Amino acid sequence: MSAPAPPQWTSVPGWTRAPVIEDVDPAGAAHVVLEVVAPGTAAVVARWCAALDERVLAVHRAPDAEPAAGLLADAMAATHVGVRLLLAGEAEACLVLRAAALRLGLVEEEVRVGVVAVSRRRVRCAHCAATTTAAADLDGTVGCVGCGRELLVYPHVSRLQGTHLGFQVDAELPDGQVLPEVAEEVSA
């Protein structure tokens, strides 16, 4: 008898696995739109703004997640109850900004996303706490920029950090042994 399969993607939003453009929340009194510019995001923002008409409180654009997080903090400081946040960008940026929004006091239901690409992931190392950003699949591997370990991109997302969990890919093997498929990748 084999062991039951573990739950798949329990904390990983579907929009980090495939591009998704969520509809606006019709219950929102007003909406703040935050675009992290990438191919396809302008069309997402235009679709949302057309659906919302006069309920768009503000539209902000940023080249990447770091300045966007500052715009988000400023925008949320000036808002009121009933405001919804719409995030357009690549999954990596949307995770970062959703985490920032949750830390600012929004709840999941107040945040919608328009994800145009899912190829890059931010992976937080369980060993040294460094965050590595790289093209990687869930259950794939990335090299940690902090400690150099080869990390398994585990299907778990920290809601408040906006990162995937990464841990040493061969951590449970006896000393000196390496997973065969990792050994093949390293030697190639």
XYZ file of C-alpha atoms in Angstrom:
188
model
C 0.000 0.000 0.000
C 1.413 3.386 -0.957
C 1.266 6.505 1.153
C -1.453 9.018 0.261
C -0.356 11.897 -1.924
C 0.275 15.155 -0.061
C -2.178 18.009 -0.708
C -1.232 19.837 -3.890
C -0.448 23.556 -3.783
C -2.173 24.222 -0.489
C -0.892 27.780 -0.016
C 0.064 28.523 -3.615
C -2.401 30.815 -5.402
C -3.559 29.458 -8.751
C -2.365 32.640 -10.424
C 1.273 31.751 -9.640
C 0.975 28.604 -11.780
C -0.774 30.067 -14.843
C -1.674 33.607 -15.928
C -5.089 34.675 -14.609
C -6.998 37.915 -14.885
C -9.510 38.119 -12.065
C -12.674 40.152 -12.423
C -13.140 43.325 -10.431
C -15.103 43.090 -7.194
C -18.503 44.675 -7.866
C -18.998 45.205 -4.111
C -16.016 47.559 -3.901
C -16.941 51.184 -3.301
C -13.722 52.312 -4.997
C -10.693 50.630 -6.512
C -6.976 51.360 -6.514
C -5.215 49.891 -9.543
C -1.502 49.160 -9.285
C 0.343 48.077 -12.423
C 3.870 46.670 -12.384
C 4.610 47.249 -16.043
C 5.144 44.106 -18.118
C 3.957 42.959 -21.548
C 0.176 42.659 -21.345
C -0.455 44.644 -18.163
C -1.738 47.765 -19.939
C -4.565 45.717 -21.477
C -5.456 44.293 -18.047
C -5.612 47.771 -16.511
C -7.698 49.073 -19.424
C -10.157 46.178 -19.020
C -10.518 46.817 -15.285
C -10.914 50.578 -15.659
C -13.581 50.133 -18.351
C -15.507 47.763 -16.073
C -15.304 50.134 -13.116
C -16.112 53.450 -14.728
C -16.072 56.152 -12.008
C -15.202 53.718 -9.193
C -11.471 53.902 -9.996
C -9.915 55.892 -7.173
C -6.396 55.868 -8.622
C -4.174 54.108 -11.167
C -0.475 53.789 -10.332
C 2.294 52.373 -12.529
C 5.761 51.223 -11.499
C 8.648 49.482 -13.271
C 8.995 46.771 -10.613
C 7.669 45.607 -7.252
C 9.934 47.709 -5.018
C 8.720 51.169 -6.065
C 5.215 49.717 -6.471
C 5.226 48.741 -2.780
C 5.904 52.387 -1.877
C 3.048 53.538 -4.128
C 0.811 50.930 -2.508
C 1.593 52.119 1.015
C 0.870 55.735 0.037
C -2.354 54.805 -1.747
C -3.660 52.686 1.124
C -2.875 55.428 3.667
C -5.247 57.709 1.755
C -8.128 55.235 1.374
C -11.204 54.254 3.352
C -13.363 51.227 4.076
C -14.702 49.523 0.970
C -11.656 50.107 -1.220
C -10.419 47.201 -3.333
C -6.916 46.716 -4.689
C -6.285 45.492 -8.231
C -2.730 44.293 -8.976
C -1.550 43.831 -12.572
C 1.837 42.313 -13.350
C 3.851 39.136 -13.351
C 3.095 36.610 -10.593
C 6.365 37.383 -8.798
C 5.440 41.087 -8.439
C 1.803 40.344 -7.557
C 2.909 38.031 -4.716
C 5.170 40.737 -3.302
C 2.460 43.372 -3.517
C -0.276 41.119 -2.144
C 2.004 40.439 0.843
C 2.554 44.178 1.315
C -1.207 44.782 1.105
C -1.920 42.105 3.724
C 0.708 43.619 6.024
C -1.064 46.982 5.568
C -4.303 45.454 6.818
C -6.165 44.425 3.676
C -7.683 40.964 3.571
C -7.398 38.458 0.707
C -10.925 39.213 -0.505
C -10.032 42.890 -1.052
C -7.209 42.070 -3.484
C -7.637 40.914 -7.086
C -4.858 40.164 -9.557
C -4.227 40.266 -13.269
C -1.197 38.037 -13.769
C 0.357 38.097 -17.239
C 3.353 35.758 -16.685
C 4.436 33.140 -14.149
C 7.977 32.214 -15.188
C 9.892 33.870 -12.325
C 9.643 33.092 -8.621
C 11.024 34.607 -5.432
C 12.328 31.760 -3.256
C 13.214 32.282 0.414
C 15.937 29.962 1.679
C 15.028 28.072 4.843
C 18.742 27.823 5.691
C 20.023 31.409 5.422
C 16.824 33.483 4.837
C 18.144 34.977 1.580
C 15.640 35.514 -1.216
C 16.561 34.328 -4.701
C 14.618 35.481 -7.740
C 14.885 33.177 -10.742
C 12.988 31.399 -13.487
C 11.830 28.198 -11.806
C 8.951 25.774 -11.748
C 7.265 24.599 -8.566
C 9.192 21.491 -7.472
C 12.117 22.766 -9.566
C 15.439 23.933 -8.163
C 17.337 27.225 -7.888
C 20.749 28.117 -6.494
C 20.524 30.222 -3.341
C 22.190 33.635 -3.689
C 22.942 33.604 0.047
C 24.411 30.231 0.987
C 24.863 28.616 -2.427
C 22.713 25.572 -1.649
C 20.629 24.076 -4.428
C 17.077 24.738 -3.233
C 13.916 22.833 -4.006
C 11.125 25.296 -4.854
C 8.541 23.817 -2.524
C 4.846 24.345 -3.308
C 4.287 26.682 -0.354
C 3.892 30.470 -0.378
C 4.336 32.801 2.562
C 1.351 35.155 2.422
C 3.180 37.878 4.363
C 6.542 37.650 2.588
C 5.330 36.972 -0.936
C 7.887 34.215 -1.421
C 7.976 30.508 -2.130
C 9.712 28.252 0.385
C 13.058 26.803 -0.669
C 15.146 24.216 1.127
C 18.215 22.168 0.270
C 17.139 19.713 -2.384
C 19.056 16.762 -0.940
C 18.681 17.702 2.738
C 17.206 14.344 3.721
C 19.799 12.159 1.997
C 22.757 10.670 3.863
C 25.938 12.795 3.718
C 27.534 12.910 0.312
C 24.578 11.487 -1.623
C 22.888 13.644 -4.249
C 19.583 13.100 -6.024
C 20.306 11.509 -9.444
C 18.406 14.149 -11.459
C 20.227 16.982 -9.626
C 23.591 15.323 -10.241
C 22.724 15.153 -13.965
C 21.762 18.863 -14.051
C 24.962 19.894 -12.237
C 27.223 17.837 -14.497
C 25.557 19.091 -17.712
